[in-house]
Amino acid sequence: MATGRDPEWMLPPDTARLRILERYCELQLAAIRQKIAEAEAAEQETEAARARAQASAVPPEWLIQYGIGANRAPMLVHTGQCATASGRLRPASRTQVLDVLRHPQVSACGLCGADAALDAEP
């Protein structure tokens, strides 16, 4: 006697209809696998975007603040964590910062201690 728990009571007895059901299940399985692949690709893209966002969220080690006007000359040098750094800023390397500080019109920010940080680094 077939019960609700036994799946055989739902299956037809003849081969032709069983083959139709088999093909239908194969198509459904293929569709499910395609959706899984799409979902995994979307998750990987989301994770990659999150990683890029975290990488870009890391502040640069140094910032150079530029003035306004036609020449937009450098004005101040900040550490990457300076709370007062704003406006026309560009990330810079230590070498770039040292090069910019050779110009008399450029100074190191006194609030973030850029000058002390430069002296402390080798």
Short mmCIF file of C-alpha atoms in Angstrom, two decimals:
data_model
loop_
_atom_site.label_atom_id
_atom_site.label_comp_id
_atom_site.label_asym_id
_atom_site.label_seq_id
_atom_site.Cartn_x
_atom_site.Cartn_y
_atom_site.Cartn_z
CA MET A 1 0.00 0.00 0.00
CA ALA A 2 1.39 3.38 -1.03
CA THR A 3 1.56 6.13 1.53
CA GLY A 4 2.21 9.85 1.33
CA ARG A 5 5.83 9.24 2.26
CA ASP A 6 6.51 6.79 -0.54
CA PRO A 7 7.17 8.71 -3.79
CA GLU A 8 6.43 5.69 -5.98
CA TRP A 9 2.69 6.27 -5.79
CA MET A 10 3.20 9.56 -7.71
CA LEU A 11 5.21 8.03 -10.56
CA PRO A 12 3.58 6.59 -13.69
CA PRO A 13 4.12 2.90 -14.41
CA ASP A 14 5.15 3.20 -18.07
CA THR A 15 8.60 4.03 -19.46
CA ALA A 16 7.48 6.79 -21.84
CA ARG A 17 6.01 8.97 -19.11
CA LEU A 18 8.93 8.19 -16.78
CA ARG A 19 11.32 9.43 -19.52
CA ILE A 20 9.29 12.63 -19.84
CA LEU A 21 9.53 13.18 -16.09
CA GLU A 22 13.26 12.42 -16.19
CA ARG A 23 13.80 15.02 -18.94
CA TYR A 24 11.71 17.57 -17.06
CA CYS A 25 13.79 17.03 -13.92
CA GLU A 26 17.02 17.34 -15.94
CA LEU A 27 15.84 20.68 -17.33
CA GLN A 28 14.85 21.90 -13.88
CA LEU A 29 18.20 20.81 -12.46
CA ALA A 30 20.04 22.61 -15.26
CA ALA A 31 18.04 25.78 -14.54
CA ILE A 32 18.79 25.51 -10.84
CA ARG A 33 22.51 25.01 -11.49
CA GLN A 34 22.52 28.06 -13.79
CA LYS A 35 20.87 30.18 -11.07
CA ILE A 36 23.42 28.92 -8.53
CA ALA A 37 26.28 29.88 -10.87
CA GLU A 38 24.78 33.35 -11.38
CA ALA A 39 24.28 33.82 -7.63
CA GLU A 40 27.86 32.72 -6.90
CA ALA A 41 29.21 35.11 -9.56
CA ALA A 42 27.18 37.96 -8.07
CA GLU A 43 28.46 37.12 -4.58
CA GLN A 44 32.05 37.08 -5.84
CA GLU A 45 31.56 40.45 -7.53
CA THR A 46 30.03 41.87 -4.35
CA GLU A 47 32.93 40.53 -2.30
CA ALA A 48 35.46 41.95 -4.78
CA ALA A 49 33.73 45.34 -4.66
CA ARG A 50 33.77 45.23 -0.86
CA ALA A 51 37.49 44.41 -0.90
CA ARG A 52 38.15 47.30 -3.31
CA ALA A 53 36.15 49.64 -1.08
CA GLN A 54 38.11 48.55 1.98
CA ALA A 55 41.40 48.97 0.13
CA SER A 56 40.42 52.46 -0.97
CA ALA A 57 39.16 53.26 2.56
CA VAL A 58 42.69 52.87 3.91
CA PRO A 59 44.01 56.41 4.20
CA PRO A 60 47.24 57.24 2.40
CA GLU A 61 50.36 57.70 4.45
CA TRP A 62 50.83 61.30 3.31
CA LEU A 63 48.68 64.04 1.75
CA ILE A 64 49.69 67.15 -0.15
CA GLN A 65 47.26 70.06 -0.03
CA TYR A 66 47.25 72.31 -3.09
CA GLY A 67 46.29 75.96 -3.37
CA ILE A 68 43.80 77.62 -5.66
CA GLY A 69 44.58 79.62 -8.76
CA ALA A 70 46.18 78.96 -12.10
CA ASN A 71 49.28 77.17 -10.83
CA ARG A 72 47.67 75.27 -7.92
CA ALA A 73 50.98 75.09 -6.12
CA PRO A 74 51.44 72.82 -3.09
CA MET A 75 50.78 74.55 0.24
CA LEU A 76 50.76 72.04 3.08
CA VAL A 77 51.86 68.49 3.80
CA HIS A 78 49.67 66.35 6.10
CA THR A 79 49.86 62.86 7.51
CA GLY A 80 47.20 60.55 6.10
CA GLN A 81 45.23 60.65 9.36
CA CYS A 82 45.15 64.46 9.73
CA ALA A 83 41.69 65.61 10.79
CA THR A 84 42.22 69.12 9.42
CA ALA A 85 43.25 68.05 5.93
CA SER A 86 40.55 69.09 3.49
CA GLY A 87 40.04 70.62 0.12
CA ARG A 88 42.41 70.02 -2.74
CA LEU A 89 44.31 66.97 -1.46
CA ARG A 90 46.29 64.30 -3.24
CA PRO A 91 47.86 61.18 -1.75
CA ALA A 92 51.64 61.18 -1.84
CA SER A 93 54.63 59.03 -1.03
CA ARG A 94 57.27 59.98 1.52
CA THR A 95 59.68 60.83 -1.31
CA GLN A 96 57.13 63.14 -2.93
CA VAL A 97 56.46 64.86 0.39
CA LEU A 98 60.16 65.44 1.03
CA ASP A 99 60.55 66.83 -2.48
CA VAL A 100 57.60 69.21 -2.05
CA LEU A 101 58.88 70.41 1.34
CA ARG A 102 62.05 71.70 -0.36
CA HIS A 103 60.00 74.56 -1.77
CA PRO A 104 59.87 77.59 0.57
CA GLN A 105 56.12 78.18 0.14
CA VAL A 106 55.26 74.66 1.39
CA SER A 107 55.12 73.79 5.07
CA ALA A 108 54.20 70.77 7.16
CA CYS A 109 50.92 70.80 9.07
CA GLY A 110 51.59 71.58 12.71
CA LEU A 111 48.36 70.02 13.94
CA CYS A 112 48.93 66.49 12.67
CA GLY A 113 52.67 66.54 13.32
CA ALA A 114 53.73 65.87 9.74
CA ASP A 115 57.15 67.42 10.33
CA ALA A 116 57.78 65.26 13.41
CA ALA A 117 56.56 62.15 11.57
CA LEU A 118 58.95 62.87 8.70
CA ASP A 119 61.87 63.29 11.09
CA ALA A 120 61.02 60.07 12.90
CA GLU A 121 60.92 57.94 9.75
CA PRO A 122 64.18 56.62 8.30
#
